[in-house]
mmCIF file of C-alpha atoms in Angstrom:
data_model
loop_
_atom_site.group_PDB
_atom_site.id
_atom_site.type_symbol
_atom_site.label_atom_id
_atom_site.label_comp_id
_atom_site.label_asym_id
_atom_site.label_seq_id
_atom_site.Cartn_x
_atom_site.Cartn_y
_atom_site.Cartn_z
ATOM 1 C CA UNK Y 1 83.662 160.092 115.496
ATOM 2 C CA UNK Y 2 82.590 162.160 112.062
ATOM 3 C CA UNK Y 3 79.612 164.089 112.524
ATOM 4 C CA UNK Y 4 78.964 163.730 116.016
ATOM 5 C CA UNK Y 5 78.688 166.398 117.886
ATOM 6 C CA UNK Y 6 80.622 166.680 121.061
ATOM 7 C CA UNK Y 7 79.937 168.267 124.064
ATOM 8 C CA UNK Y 8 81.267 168.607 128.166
ATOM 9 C CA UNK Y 9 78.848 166.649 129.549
ATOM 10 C CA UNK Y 10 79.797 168.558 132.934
ATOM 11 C CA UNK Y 11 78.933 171.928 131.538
ATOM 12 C CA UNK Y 12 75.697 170.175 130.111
ATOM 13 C CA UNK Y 13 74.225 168.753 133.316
ATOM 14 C CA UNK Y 14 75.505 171.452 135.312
ATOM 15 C CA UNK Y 15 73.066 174.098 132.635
ATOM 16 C CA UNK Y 16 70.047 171.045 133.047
ATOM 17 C CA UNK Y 17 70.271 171.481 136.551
ATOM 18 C CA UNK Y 18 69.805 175.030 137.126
ATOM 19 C CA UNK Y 19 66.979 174.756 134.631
ATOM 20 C CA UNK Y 20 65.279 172.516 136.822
ATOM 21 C CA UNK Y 21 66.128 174.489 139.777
ATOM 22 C CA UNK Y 22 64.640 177.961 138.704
ATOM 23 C CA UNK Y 23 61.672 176.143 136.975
ATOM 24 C CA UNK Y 24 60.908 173.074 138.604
ATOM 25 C CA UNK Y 25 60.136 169.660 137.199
ATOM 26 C CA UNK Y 26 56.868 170.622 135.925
ATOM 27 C CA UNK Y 27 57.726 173.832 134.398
ATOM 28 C CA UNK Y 28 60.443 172.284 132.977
ATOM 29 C CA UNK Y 29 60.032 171.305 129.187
ATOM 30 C CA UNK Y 30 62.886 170.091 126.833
ATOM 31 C CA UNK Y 31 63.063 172.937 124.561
ATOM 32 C CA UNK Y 32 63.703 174.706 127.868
ATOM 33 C CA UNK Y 33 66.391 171.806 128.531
ATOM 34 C CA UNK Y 34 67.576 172.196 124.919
ATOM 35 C CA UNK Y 35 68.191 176.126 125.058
ATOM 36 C CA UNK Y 36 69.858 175.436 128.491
ATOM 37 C CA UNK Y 37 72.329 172.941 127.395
ATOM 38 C CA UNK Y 38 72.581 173.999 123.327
ATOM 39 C CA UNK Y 39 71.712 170.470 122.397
ATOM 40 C CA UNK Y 40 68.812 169.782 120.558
ATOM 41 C CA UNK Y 41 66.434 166.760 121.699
ATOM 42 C CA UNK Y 42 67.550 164.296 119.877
ATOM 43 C CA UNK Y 43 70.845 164.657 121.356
ATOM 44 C CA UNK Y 44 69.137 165.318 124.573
ATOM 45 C CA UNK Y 45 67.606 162.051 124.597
ATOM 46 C CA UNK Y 46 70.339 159.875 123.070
ATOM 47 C CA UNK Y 47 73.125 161.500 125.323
ATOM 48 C CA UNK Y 48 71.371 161.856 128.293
ATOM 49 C CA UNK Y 49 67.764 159.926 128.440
ATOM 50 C CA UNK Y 50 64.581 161.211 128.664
ATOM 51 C CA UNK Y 51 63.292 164.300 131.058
ATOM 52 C CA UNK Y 52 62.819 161.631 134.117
ATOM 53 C CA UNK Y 53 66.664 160.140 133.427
ATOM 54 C CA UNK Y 54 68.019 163.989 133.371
ATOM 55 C CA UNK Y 55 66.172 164.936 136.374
ATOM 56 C CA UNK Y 56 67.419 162.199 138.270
ATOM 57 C CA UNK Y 57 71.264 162.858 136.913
ATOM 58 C CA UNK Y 58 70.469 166.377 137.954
ATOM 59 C CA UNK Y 59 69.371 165.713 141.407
ATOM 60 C CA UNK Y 60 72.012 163.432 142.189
ATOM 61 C CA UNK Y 61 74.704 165.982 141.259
ATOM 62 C CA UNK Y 62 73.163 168.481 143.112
ATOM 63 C CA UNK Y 63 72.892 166.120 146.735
ATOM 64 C CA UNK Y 64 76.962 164.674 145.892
ATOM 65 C CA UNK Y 65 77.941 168.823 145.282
ATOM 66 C CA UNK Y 66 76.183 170.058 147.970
ATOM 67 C CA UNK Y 67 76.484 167.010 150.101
ATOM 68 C CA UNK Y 68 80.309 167.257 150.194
ATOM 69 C CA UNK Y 69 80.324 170.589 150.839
ATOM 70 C CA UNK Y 70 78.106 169.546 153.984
ATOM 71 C CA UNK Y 71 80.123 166.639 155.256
ATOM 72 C CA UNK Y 72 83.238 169.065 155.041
ATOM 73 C CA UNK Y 73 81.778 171.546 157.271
ATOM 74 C CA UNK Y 74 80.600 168.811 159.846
ATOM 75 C CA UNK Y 75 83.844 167.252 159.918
ATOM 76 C CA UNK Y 76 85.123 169.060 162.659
ATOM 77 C CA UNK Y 77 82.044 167.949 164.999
ATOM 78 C CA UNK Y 78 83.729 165.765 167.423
ATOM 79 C CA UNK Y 79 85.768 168.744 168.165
ATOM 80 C CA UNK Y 80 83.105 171.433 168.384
ATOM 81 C CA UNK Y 81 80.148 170.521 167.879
ATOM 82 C CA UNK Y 82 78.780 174.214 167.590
ATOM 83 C CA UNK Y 83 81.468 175.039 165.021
ATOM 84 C CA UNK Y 84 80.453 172.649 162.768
ATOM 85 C CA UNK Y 85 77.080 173.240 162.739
ATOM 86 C CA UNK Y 86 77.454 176.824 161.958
ATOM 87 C CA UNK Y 87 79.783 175.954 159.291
ATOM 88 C CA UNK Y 88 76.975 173.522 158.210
ATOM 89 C CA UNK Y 89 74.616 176.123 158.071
ATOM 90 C CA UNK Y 90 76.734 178.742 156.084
ATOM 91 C CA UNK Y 91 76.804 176.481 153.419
ATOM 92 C CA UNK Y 92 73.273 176.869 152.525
ATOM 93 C CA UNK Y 93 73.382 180.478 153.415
ATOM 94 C CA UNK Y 94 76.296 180.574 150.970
ATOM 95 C CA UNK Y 95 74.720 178.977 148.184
ATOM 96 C CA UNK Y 96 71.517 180.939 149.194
ATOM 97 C CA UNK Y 97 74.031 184.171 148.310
ATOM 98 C CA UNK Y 98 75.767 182.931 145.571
ATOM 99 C CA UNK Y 99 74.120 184.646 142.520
ATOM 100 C CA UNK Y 100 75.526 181.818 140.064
ATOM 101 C CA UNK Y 101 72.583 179.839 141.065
ATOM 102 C CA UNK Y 102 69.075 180.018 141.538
ATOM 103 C CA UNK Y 103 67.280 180.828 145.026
ATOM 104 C CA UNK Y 104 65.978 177.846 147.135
ATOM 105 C CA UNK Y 105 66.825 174.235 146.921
ATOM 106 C CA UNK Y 106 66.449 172.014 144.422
ATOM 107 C CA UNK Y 107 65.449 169.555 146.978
ATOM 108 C CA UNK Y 108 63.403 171.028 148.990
ATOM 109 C CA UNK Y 109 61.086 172.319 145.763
ATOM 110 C CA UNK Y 110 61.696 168.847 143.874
ATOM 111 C CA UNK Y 111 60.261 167.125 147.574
ATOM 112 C CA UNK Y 112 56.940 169.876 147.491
ATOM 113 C CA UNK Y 113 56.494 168.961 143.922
ATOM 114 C CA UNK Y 114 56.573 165.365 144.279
ATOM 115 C CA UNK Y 115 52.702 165.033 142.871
ATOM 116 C CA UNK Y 116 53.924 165.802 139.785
ATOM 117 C CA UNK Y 117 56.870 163.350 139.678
ATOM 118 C CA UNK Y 118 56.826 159.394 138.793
ATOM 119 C CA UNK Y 119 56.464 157.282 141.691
ATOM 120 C CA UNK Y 120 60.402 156.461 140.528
ATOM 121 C CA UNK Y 121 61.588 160.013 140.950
ATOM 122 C CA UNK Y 122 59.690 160.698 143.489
ATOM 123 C CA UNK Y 123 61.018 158.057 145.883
ATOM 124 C CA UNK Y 124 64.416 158.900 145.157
ATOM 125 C CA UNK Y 125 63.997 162.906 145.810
ATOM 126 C CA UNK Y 126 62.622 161.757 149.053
ATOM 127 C CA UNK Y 127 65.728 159.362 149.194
ATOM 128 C CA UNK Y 128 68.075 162.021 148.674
ATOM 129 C CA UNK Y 129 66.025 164.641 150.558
ATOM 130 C CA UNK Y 130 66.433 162.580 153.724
ATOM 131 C CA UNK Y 131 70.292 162.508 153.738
ATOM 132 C CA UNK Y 132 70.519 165.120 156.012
ATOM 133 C CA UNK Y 133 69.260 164.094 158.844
ATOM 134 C CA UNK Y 134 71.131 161.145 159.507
ATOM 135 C CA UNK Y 135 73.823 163.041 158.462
ATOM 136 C CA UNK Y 136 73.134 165.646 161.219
ATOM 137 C CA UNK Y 137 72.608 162.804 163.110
ATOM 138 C CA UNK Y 138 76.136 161.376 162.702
ATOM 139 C CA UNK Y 139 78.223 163.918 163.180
ATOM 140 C CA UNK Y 140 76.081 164.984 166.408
ATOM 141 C CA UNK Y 141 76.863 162.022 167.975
ATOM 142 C CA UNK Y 142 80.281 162.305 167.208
ATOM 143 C CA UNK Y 143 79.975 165.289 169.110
ATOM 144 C CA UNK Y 144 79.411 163.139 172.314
ATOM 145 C CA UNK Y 145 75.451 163.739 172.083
ATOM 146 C CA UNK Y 146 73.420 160.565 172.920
ATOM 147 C CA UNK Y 147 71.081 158.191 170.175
ATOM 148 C CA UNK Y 148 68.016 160.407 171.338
ATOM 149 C CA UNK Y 149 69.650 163.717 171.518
ATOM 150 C CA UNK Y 150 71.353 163.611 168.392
ATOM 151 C CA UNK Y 151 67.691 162.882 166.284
ATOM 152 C CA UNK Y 152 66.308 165.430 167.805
ATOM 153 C CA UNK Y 153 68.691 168.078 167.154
ATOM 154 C CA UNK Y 154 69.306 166.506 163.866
ATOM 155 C CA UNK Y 155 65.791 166.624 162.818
ATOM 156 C CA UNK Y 156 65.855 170.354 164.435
ATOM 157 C CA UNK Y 157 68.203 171.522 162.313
ATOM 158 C CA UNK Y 158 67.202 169.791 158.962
ATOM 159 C CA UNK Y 159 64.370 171.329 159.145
ATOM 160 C CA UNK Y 160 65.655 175.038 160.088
ATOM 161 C CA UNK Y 161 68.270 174.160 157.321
ATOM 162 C CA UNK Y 162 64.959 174.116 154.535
ATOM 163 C CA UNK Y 163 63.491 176.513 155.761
ATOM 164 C CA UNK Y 164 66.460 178.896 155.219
ATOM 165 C CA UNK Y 165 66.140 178.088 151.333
ATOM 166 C CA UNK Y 166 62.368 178.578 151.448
ATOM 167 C CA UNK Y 167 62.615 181.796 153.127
ATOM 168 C CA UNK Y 168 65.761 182.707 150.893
ATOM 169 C CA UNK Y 169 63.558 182.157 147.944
ATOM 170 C CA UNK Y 170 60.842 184.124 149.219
ATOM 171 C CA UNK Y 171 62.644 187.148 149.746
ATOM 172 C CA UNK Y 172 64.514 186.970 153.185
ATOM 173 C CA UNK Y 173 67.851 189.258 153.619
ATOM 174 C CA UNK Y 174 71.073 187.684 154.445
ATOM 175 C CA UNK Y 175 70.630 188.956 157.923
ATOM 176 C CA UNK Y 176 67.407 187.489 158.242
ATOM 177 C CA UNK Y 177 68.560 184.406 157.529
ATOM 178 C CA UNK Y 178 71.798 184.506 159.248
ATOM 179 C CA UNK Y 179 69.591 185.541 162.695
ATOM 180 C CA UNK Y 180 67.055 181.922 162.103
ATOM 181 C CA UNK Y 181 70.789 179.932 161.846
ATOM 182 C CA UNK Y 182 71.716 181.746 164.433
ATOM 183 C CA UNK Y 183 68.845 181.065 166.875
ATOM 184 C CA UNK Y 184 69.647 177.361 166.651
ATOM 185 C CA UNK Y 185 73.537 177.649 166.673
ATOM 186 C CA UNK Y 186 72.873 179.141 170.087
ATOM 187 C CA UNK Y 187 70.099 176.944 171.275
ATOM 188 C CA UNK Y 188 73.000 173.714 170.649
ATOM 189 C CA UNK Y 189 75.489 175.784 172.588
ATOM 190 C CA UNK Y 190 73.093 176.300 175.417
ATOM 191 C CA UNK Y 191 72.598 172.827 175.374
ATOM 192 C CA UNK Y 192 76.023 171.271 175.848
ATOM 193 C CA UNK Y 193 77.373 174.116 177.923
ATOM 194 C CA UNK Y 194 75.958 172.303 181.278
ATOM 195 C CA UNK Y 195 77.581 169.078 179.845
ATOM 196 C CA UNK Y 196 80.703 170.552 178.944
#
């Protein structure tokens, strides 16, 4: 159509979402958005909603991207277990290293900031921030763990999972981080060594 400027929307939310990652929610203001994507507000808000619409767009790329990537390297869990949870693990400690994106997670940050979010966004970063757990959980049990077992490792290893982007973001060498994976890598193995 005449006069209407086109655009890769991929390219677009891709550039909105690493604003919000580096920045945050709060620190996030359109003309920040508009110099990260090259469109200006109007075509901001008519192409892709307002800051609460992008946000959520945003975060839901970023748990499908991420979340595949995930689910790929716990695949192999009724197999081994161990395996896949280290592969689970170096794909945070990849993205972690990959300079093409910011440090942390934009989960875990968007889930700290959640005072600052609409009850609406809010409740669906805590949505999204929950997936991997049951995840965890899943492929655990696929594993051959039990019900109770599996949450608790699950939970274990969510948890050591954030804390590798928190820690990442604070400053944290590769080896550092690699070591705090590791710790729980071999505290599974330990585990179902006496059952294997």
């Amino acid at each position: 159509m005449a006069g209407k400027k086109q655009f890769d929307m991929d390219t677009v939310l891709d550039a909105a979402m690493i604003q919000f990652w580096r920045s945050g929610y709060a620190d996030t203001s359109l003309d920040d958005l508009s110099r990260a994507t090259g469109l200006n507000r109007s075509s901001i808000y008519s192409s892709l909603g307002d800051k609460d619409a992008l946000f959520l767009r945003c975060l839901d790329r970023y748990a499908t991207r991420y979340g595949a990537k995930y689910d790929a390297a716990l695949s192999c869990a009724a197999e081994d277990p161990v395996a896949a949870v280290r592969a689970f693990f170096d794909v945070t400690l990849g993205r972690i290293a990959d300079p093409a994106v910011p440090d942390g997670c934009l989960m875990a940050q968007s889930v700290m900031a959640s005072p600052a979010l609409s009850p609406g966004v809010a409740e669906r970063v805590k949505e999204l921030f929950g997936l991997q757990r049951p995840r965890l959980r899943t492929a655990l049990k696929a594993g051959g763990m039990s019900d109770g077992n599996a949450e608790d490792f699950a939970v274990h290893i969510a948890a050591v999972n954030q804390s590798l982007a928190v820690m990442g973001r604070a400053g944290a060498s590769p080896e550092q981080l690699r070591a705090i994976a590791d710790v729980t890598v071999d505290a599974l193995a330990r585990w179902l060594r006496p059952a294997g």
